PDB file of C-alpha atoms in Angstrom:
ATOM      1  CA  UNK A 996       0.000   0.000   0.000  1.00 44.00           C
ATOM      2  CA  UNK A 997       2.806   2.374   0.893  1.00 41.00           C
ATOM      3  CA  UNK A 998       4.563   1.697  -2.431  1.00 42.00           C
ATOM      4  CA  UNK A 999       1.356   2.404  -4.361  1.00 39.00           C
ATOM      5  CA  UNK A1000       0.890   5.774  -2.606  1.00 39.00           C
ATOM      6  CA  UNK A1001       4.551   6.616  -3.266  1.00 41.00           C
ATOM      7  CA  UNK A1002       4.200   5.844  -6.982  1.00 44.00           C
ATOM      8  CA  UNK A1003       1.059   7.969  -7.260  1.00 39.00           C
ATOM      9  CA  UNK A1004       2.799  10.852  -5.500  1.00 42.00           C
ATOM     10  CA  UNK A1005       5.815  10.694  -7.843  1.00 41.00           C
ATOM     11  CA  UNK A1006       3.549  10.474 -10.894  1.00 44.00           C
ATOM     12  CA  UNK A1007       1.670  13.586  -9.790  1.00 45.00           C
ATOM     13  CA  UNK A1008       4.912  15.519  -9.199  1.00 43.00           C
ATOM     14  CA  UNK A1009       6.247  14.563 -12.651  1.00 39.00           C
ATOM     15  CA  UNK A1010       2.992  15.628 -14.326  1.00 42.00           C
ATOM     16  CA  UNK A1011       3.118  19.024 -12.614  1.00 41.00           C
ATOM     17  CA  UNK A1012       6.771  19.551 -13.668  1.00 40.00           C
ATOM     18  CA  UNK A1013       5.991  18.610 -17.269  1.00 42.00           C
ATOM     19  CA  UNK A1014       3.108  21.072 -17.419  1.00 37.00           C
ATOM     20  CA  UNK A1015       5.298  23.894 -16.061  1.00 36.00           C
ATOM     21  CA  UNK A1016       8.063  23.166 -18.609  1.00 38.00           C
ATOM     22  CA  UNK A1017       5.591  23.104 -21.503  1.00 34.00           C
ATOM     23  CA  UNK A1018       4.082  26.400 -20.397  1.00 39.00           C
ATOM     24  CA  UNK A1019       7.503  28.049 -20.195  1.00 38.00           C
ATOM     25  CA  UNK A1020       8.432  26.689 -23.600  1.00 40.00           C
ATOM     26  CA  UNK A1021       5.234  28.044 -25.132  1.00 36.00           C
ATOM     27  CA  UNK A1022       5.876  31.463 -23.607  1.00 36.00           C
ATOM     28  CA  UNK A1023       9.442  31.536 -24.985  1.00 36.00           C
ATOM     29  CA  UNK A1024       8.146  30.454 -28.391  1.00 34.00           C
ATOM     30  CA  UNK A1025       5.587  33.281 -28.390  1.00 33.00           C
ATOM     31  CA  UNK A1026       8.291  35.768 -27.405  1.00 34.00           C
ATOM     32  CA  UNK A1027      10.552  34.523 -30.221  1.00 30.00           C
ATOM     33  CA  UNK A1028       7.732  34.761 -32.744  1.00 30.00           C
ATOM     34  CA  UNK A1029       6.936  38.306 -31.629  1.00 31.00           C
ATOM     35  CA  UNK A1030      10.602  39.330 -31.911  1.00 32.00           C
ATOM     36  CA  UNK A1031      10.858  37.777 -35.371  1.00 30.00           C
ATOM     37  CA  UNK A1032       7.696  39.577 -36.512  1.00 31.00           C
ATOM     38  CA  UNK A1033       9.051  42.850 -35.163  1.00 31.00           C
ATOM     39  CA  UNK A1034      12.258  42.458 -37.204  1.00 33.00           C
ATOM     40  CA  UNK A1035      10.285  41.654 -40.360  1.00 31.00           C
ATOM     41  CA  UNK A1036       8.090  44.738 -39.964  1.00 31.00           C
ATOM     42  CA  UNK A1037      11.146  46.882 -39.307  1.00 33.00           C
ATOM     43  CA  UNK A1038      12.889  45.586 -42.434  1.00 33.00           C
ATOM     44  CA  UNK A1039       9.826  46.308 -44.549  1.00 28.00           C
ATOM     45  CA  UNK A1040       9.566  49.834 -43.208  1.00 38.00           C
ATOM     46  CA  UNK A1041      13.260  50.405 -43.914  1.00 36.00           C
ATOM     47  CA  UNK A1042      12.680  49.522 -47.555  1.00 40.00           C
ATOM     48  CA  UNK A1043       9.473  51.485 -48.105  1.00 53.00           C
ATOM     49  CA  UNK A1044      10.794  54.562 -46.318  1.00 71.00           C
ATOM     50  CA  UNK A1045      13.672  55.091 -48.730  1.00 89.00           C
ATOM     51  CA  UNK A1046      13.662  58.619 -50.079  1.00 96.00           C
ATOM     52  CA  UNK A1047      13.213  58.450 -53.842  1.00 97.00           C
ATOM     53  CA  UNK A1048      13.810  60.888 -56.677  1.00 98.00           C
ATOM     54  CA  UNK A1049      12.779  60.582 -60.316  1.00 98.00           C
ATOM     55  CA  UNK A1050      15.029  62.480 -62.734  1.00 98.00           C
ATOM     56  CA  UNK A1051      14.204  62.476 -66.414  1.00 98.00           C
ATOM     57  CA  UNK A1052      14.954  64.033 -69.776  1.00 98.00           C
ATOM     58  CA  UNK A1053      12.120  64.103 -72.296  1.00 98.00           C
ATOM     59  CA  UNK A1054      11.825  65.688 -75.713  1.00 97.00           C
ATOM     60  CA  UNK A1055       8.584  64.325 -77.160  1.00 95.00           C
ATOM     61  CA  UNK A1056       6.827  63.821 -73.804  1.00 97.00           C
ATOM     62  CA  UNK A1057       6.902  60.012 -73.784  1.00 97.00           C
ATOM     63  CA  UNK A1058       9.590  59.702 -71.120  1.00 98.00           C
ATOM     64  CA  UNK A1059       7.824  62.380 -69.072  1.00 98.00           C
ATOM     65  CA  UNK A1060       4.641  60.293 -69.044  1.00 98.00           C
ATOM     66  CA  UNK A1061       6.487  57.251 -67.690  1.00 98.00           C
ATOM     67  CA  UNK A1062       8.423  59.355 -65.180  1.00 98.00           C
ATOM     68  CA  UNK A1063       5.188  60.768 -63.750  1.00 98.00           C
ATOM     69  CA  UNK A1064       3.720  57.257 -63.463  1.00 97.00           C
ATOM     70  CA  UNK A1065       6.740  56.151 -61.411  1.00 97.00           C
ATOM     71  CA  UNK A1066       6.544  59.284 -59.267  1.00 97.00           C
ATOM     72  CA  UNK A1067       2.880  58.721 -58.433  1.00 96.00           C
ATOM     73  CA  UNK A1068       3.304  55.082 -57.513  1.00 95.00           C
ATOM     74  CA  UNK A1069       6.391  55.580 -55.359  1.00 95.00           C
ATOM     75  CA  UNK A1070       5.363  58.925 -53.872  1.00 95.00           C
ATOM     76  CA  UNK A1071       8.702  60.251 -55.101  1.00 97.00           C
ATOM     77  CA  UNK A1072      10.034  63.708 -55.846  1.00 97.00           C
ATOM     78  CA  UNK A1073      10.597  64.522 -59.496  1.00 98.00           C
ATOM     79  CA  UNK A1074      12.778  66.875 -61.563  1.00 98.00           C
ATOM     80  CA  UNK A1075      13.247  67.380 -65.263  1.00 98.00           C
ATOM     81  CA  UNK A1076      16.556  67.794 -67.078  1.00 98.00           C
ATOM     82  CA  UNK A1077      16.271  70.621 -69.606  1.00 98.00           C
ATOM     83  CA  UNK A1078      19.007  71.941 -71.909  1.00 98.00           C
ATOM     84  CA  UNK A1079      19.565  75.706 -71.860  1.00 98.00           C
ATOM     85  CA  UNK A1080      19.295  75.625 -75.636  1.00 97.00           C
ATOM     86  CA  UNK A1081      16.092  73.681 -76.358  1.00 97.00           C
ATOM     87  CA  UNK A1082      16.112  71.049 -79.056  1.00 97.00           C
ATOM     88  CA  UNK A1083      14.221  71.846 -82.216  1.00 97.00           C
ATOM     89  CA  UNK A1084      10.749  70.462 -82.740  1.00 94.00           C
ATOM     90  CA  UNK A1085      11.823  69.618 -86.284  1.00 97.00           C
ATOM     91  CA  UNK A1086      12.818  65.951 -86.209  1.00 94.00           C
ATOM     92  CA  UNK A1087      15.744  66.185 -88.634  1.00 96.00           C
ATOM     93  CA  UNK A1088      17.272  69.178 -86.858  1.00 97.00           C
ATOM     94  CA  UNK A1089      17.054  67.426 -83.503  1.00 97.00           C
ATOM     95  CA  UNK A1090      18.622  64.213 -84.758  1.00 96.00           C
ATOM     96  CA  UNK A1091      21.459  66.128 -86.432  1.00 97.00           C
ATOM     97  CA  UNK A1092      22.242  68.057 -83.254  1.00 97.00           C
ATOM     98  CA  UNK A1093      21.976  64.937 -81.083  1.00 97.00           C
ATOM     99  CA  UNK A1094      24.305  63.012 -83.398  1.00 97.00           C
ATOM    100  CA  UNK A1095      26.866  65.813 -83.318  1.00 97.00           C
ATOM    101  CA  UNK A1096      26.756  65.986 -79.512  1.00 97.00           C
ATOM    102  CA  UNK A1097      27.216  62.224 -79.222  1.00 96.00           C
ATOM    103  CA  UNK A1098      30.081  62.129 -81.730  1.00 96.00           C
ATOM    104  CA  UNK A1099      31.900  65.030 -80.049  1.00 96.00           C
ATOM    105  CA  UNK A1100      31.215  63.797 -76.499  1.00 94.00           C
ATOM    106  CA  UNK A1101      29.607  67.157 -75.730  1.00 95.00           C
ATOM    107  CA  UNK A1102      28.245  68.142 -72.331  1.00 97.00           C
ATOM    108  CA  UNK A1103      25.578  70.731 -73.231  1.00 97.00           C
ATOM    109  CA  UNK A1104      24.564  73.237 -70.584  1.00 98.00           C
ATOM    110  CA  UNK A1105      21.362  72.482 -68.719  1.00 98.00           C
ATOM    111  CA  UNK A1106      18.986  74.643 -66.735  1.00 98.00           C
ATOM    112  CA  UNK A1107      19.627  74.835 -63.019  1.00 96.00           C
ATOM    113  CA  UNK A1108      18.096  71.976 -61.054  1.00 95.00           C
ATOM    114  CA  UNK A1109      17.370  72.877 -57.462  1.00 92.00           C
ATOM    115  CA  UNK A1110      17.848  69.405 -56.025  1.00 95.00           C
ATOM    116  CA  UNK A1111      20.694  67.461 -54.453  1.00 95.00           C
ATOM    117  CA  UNK A1112      21.019  63.794 -55.269  1.00 97.00           C
ATOM    118  CA  UNK A1113      22.889  63.373 -51.984  1.00 95.00           C
ATOM    119  CA  UNK A1114      19.577  63.935 -50.150  1.00 97.00           C
ATOM    120  CA  UNK A1115      18.070  60.751 -51.643  1.00 98.00           C
ATOM    121  CA  UNK A1116      18.554  57.011 -51.340  1.00 97.00           C
ATOM    122  CA  UNK A1117      17.180  55.879 -54.707  1.00 97.00           C
ATOM    123  CA  UNK A1118      17.247  57.794 -57.989  1.00 98.00           C
ATOM    124  CA  UNK A1119      15.242  56.716 -61.021  1.00 98.00           C
ATOM    125  CA  UNK A1120      16.892  58.061 -64.177  1.00 98.00           C
ATOM    126  CA  UNK A1121      14.785  58.190 -67.328  1.00 98.00           C
ATOM    127  CA  UNK A1122      15.540  59.234 -70.899  1.00 98.00           C
ATOM    128  CA  UNK A1123      14.841  58.394 -74.544  1.00 98.00           C
ATOM    129  CA  UNK A1124      17.477  56.433 -76.435  1.00 97.00           C
ATOM    130  CA  UNK A1125      19.212  58.565 -79.057  1.00 96.00           C
ATOM    131  CA  UNK A1126      21.750  56.888 -81.305  1.00 94.00           C
ATOM    132  CA  UNK A1127      21.778  53.896 -78.972  1.00 96.00           C
ATOM    133  CA  UNK A1128      22.799  56.036 -75.980  1.00 97.00           C
ATOM    134  CA  UNK A1129      21.418  58.468 -73.411  1.00 98.00           C
ATOM    135  CA  UNK A1130      20.985  62.063 -74.649  1.00 98.00           C
ATOM    136  CA  UNK A1131      23.938  64.254 -73.711  1.00 98.00           C
ATOM    137  CA  UNK A1132      22.016  66.545 -71.293  1.00 98.00           C
ATOM    138  CA  UNK A1133      21.614  63.459 -69.100  1.00 98.00           C
ATOM    139  CA  UNK A1134      25.385  63.109 -68.912  1.00 98.00           C
ATOM    140  CA  UNK A1135      25.687  66.788 -67.999  1.00 98.00           C
ATOM    141  CA  UNK A1136      23.348  66.221 -65.064  1.00 98.00           C
ATOM    142  CA  UNK A1137      25.226  63.127 -63.904  1.00 98.00           C
ATOM    143  CA  UNK A1138      28.520  65.019 -63.992  1.00 97.00           C
ATOM    144  CA  UNK A1139      27.059  67.831 -61.866  1.00 97.00           C
ATOM    145  CA  UNK A1140      25.983  65.707 -58.877  1.00 97.00           C
ATOM    146  CA  UNK A1141      27.523  63.404 -56.279  1.00 96.00           C
ATOM    147  CA  UNK A1142      26.103  59.901 -56.671  1.00 98.00           C
ATOM    148  CA  UNK A1143      28.398  58.171 -54.176  1.00 97.00           C
ATOM    149  CA  UNK A1144      26.703  55.098 -52.653  1.00 97.00           C
ATOM    150  CA  UNK A1145      23.363  55.968 -54.291  1.00 97.00           C
ATOM    151  CA  UNK A1146      21.157  53.411 -56.026  1.00 97.00           C
ATOM    152  CA  UNK A1147      20.423  54.569 -59.574  1.00 98.00           C
ATOM    153  CA  UNK A1148      17.735  52.705 -61.523  1.00 98.00           C
ATOM    154  CA  UNK A1149      17.531  53.550 -65.203  1.00 98.00           C
ATOM    155  CA  UNK A1150      14.557  53.373 -67.553  1.00 98.00           C
ATOM    156  CA  UNK A1151      14.137  54.518 -71.136  1.00 98.00           C
ATOM    157  CA  UNK A1152      11.695  55.023 -73.969  1.00 97.00           C
ATOM    158  CA  UNK A1153      12.695  53.973 -77.438  1.00 94.00           C
ATOM    159  CA  UNK A1154      11.331  53.064 -80.814  1.00 88.00           C
ATOM    160  CA  UNK A1155      13.390  49.885 -80.852  1.00 89.00           C
ATOM    161  CA  UNK A1156      16.851  50.333 -79.311  1.00 94.00           C
ATOM    162  CA  UNK A1157      17.438  48.555 -75.977  1.00 96.00           C
ATOM    163  CA  UNK A1158      18.535  50.346 -72.830  1.00 97.00           C
ATOM    164  CA  UNK A1159      21.723  48.288 -72.585  1.00 97.00           C
ATOM    165  CA  UNK A1160      23.638  50.542 -74.994  1.00 96.00           C
ATOM    166  CA  UNK A1161      23.347  53.470 -72.583  1.00 97.00           C
ATOM    167  CA  UNK A1162      24.458  51.640 -69.443  1.00 97.00           C
ATOM    168  CA  UNK A1163      28.272  51.497 -69.853  1.00 97.00           C
ATOM    169  CA  UNK A1164      28.579  55.273 -70.287  1.00 97.00           C
ATOM    170  CA  UNK A1165      26.363  55.957 -67.275  1.00 98.00           C
ATOM    171  CA  UNK A1166      28.385  53.550 -65.140  1.00 98.00           C
ATOM    172  CA  UNK A1167      31.593  55.237 -66.250  1.00 98.00           C
ATOM    173  CA  UNK A1168      30.212  58.685 -65.422  1.00 98.00           C
ATOM    174  CA  UNK A1169      29.083  57.785 -61.883  1.00 98.00           C
ATOM    175  CA  UNK A1170      31.286  54.818 -60.893  1.00 97.00           C
ATOM    176  CA  UNK A1171      30.590  55.192 -57.159  1.00 97.00           C
ATOM    177  CA  UNK A1172      26.870  54.561 -57.586  1.00 97.00           C
ATOM    178  CA  UNK A1173      25.025  51.258 -57.620  1.00 97.00           C
ATOM    179  CA  UNK A1174      23.541  51.141 -61.121  1.00 97.00           C
ATOM    180  CA  UNK A1175      20.531  48.928 -61.756  1.00 97.00           C
ATOM    181  CA  UNK A1176      19.760  48.696 -65.452  1.00 97.00           C
ATOM    182  CA  UNK A1177      16.030  49.054 -65.933  1.00 97.00           C
ATOM    183  CA  UNK A1178      13.713  48.499 -68.858  1.00 96.00           C
ATOM    184  CA  UNK A1179      12.530  50.068 -72.069  1.00 96.00           C
ATOM    185  CA  UNK A1180       9.074  51.339 -71.225  1.00 95.00           C
ATOM    186  CA  UNK A1181       6.070  52.484 -73.221  1.00 93.00           C
ATOM    187  CA  UNK A1182       3.693  55.272 -72.133  1.00 94.00           C
ATOM    188  CA  UNK A1183       0.701  53.262 -73.322  1.00 93.00           C
ATOM    189  CA  UNK A1184       1.589  50.154 -71.288  1.00 95.00           C
ATOM    190  CA  UNK A1185       1.305  51.173 -67.649  1.00 96.00           C
ATOM    191  CA  UNK A1186       0.843  47.576 -66.526  1.00 96.00           C
ATOM    192  CA  UNK A1187       4.327  46.571 -67.676  1.00 96.00           C
ATOM    193  CA  UNK A1188       5.888  49.535 -65.882  1.00 96.00           C
ATOM    194  CA  UNK A1189       3.981  48.858 -62.655  1.00 95.00           C
ATOM    195  CA  UNK A1190       4.925  45.163 -62.738  1.00 95.00           C
ATOM    196  CA  UNK A1191       8.554  46.175 -63.120  1.00 96.00           C
ATOM    197  CA  UNK A1192       8.314  48.535 -60.149  1.00 95.00           C
ATOM    198  CA  UNK A1193       6.713  45.842 -57.999  1.00 92.00           C
ATOM    199  CA  UNK A1194       9.453  43.373 -58.868  1.00 93.00           C
ATOM    200  CA  UNK A1195      12.071  45.889 -57.731  1.00 92.00           C
ATOM    201  CA  UNK A1196      10.564  45.545 -54.224  1.00 77.00           C
ATOM    202  CA  UNK A1197      11.255  49.146 -53.272  1.00 67.00           C
TER     203      UNK A1197
END
């Protein structure tokens, strides 16, 4: 009889200890889950809170349309690159001037832009493709700012030329920046542009 009572007593003690250990483990697990969730939320906020600027050059208005779409969806600031001497609205005159500037590696003067790239984390850089490259006013802007440690994401409009031809020159002009080559976009295809932005996970 004594042995039976002893065994029942020990069994009860073990059951109580097991319950206490399980409860402590559950509490620690909940604390770990809460800490993990807190880190995840913090990381997401760090990404979405990046200060973003859209800089673009546009002659016909197509690149401007895409630039404004990006601005609206990212709640970004926006500035336009404009040459002091405007390009002609006559197609042949514009192409002749653009070709001459590209061949001579010209840096045409641009209107003053009251913005500092150093104040931003991410810069979207948009332009049409002229002669397979970025128009020279874009290079003037790049040369006038400090892009050290900035993320620069390019995008272009084009009748057929890819954006890849413009990338090497941009990388050479701002070698201290992190260049992400973007896409050739079309003003009439907002869905493609928005899908691209979503995939960037900014």
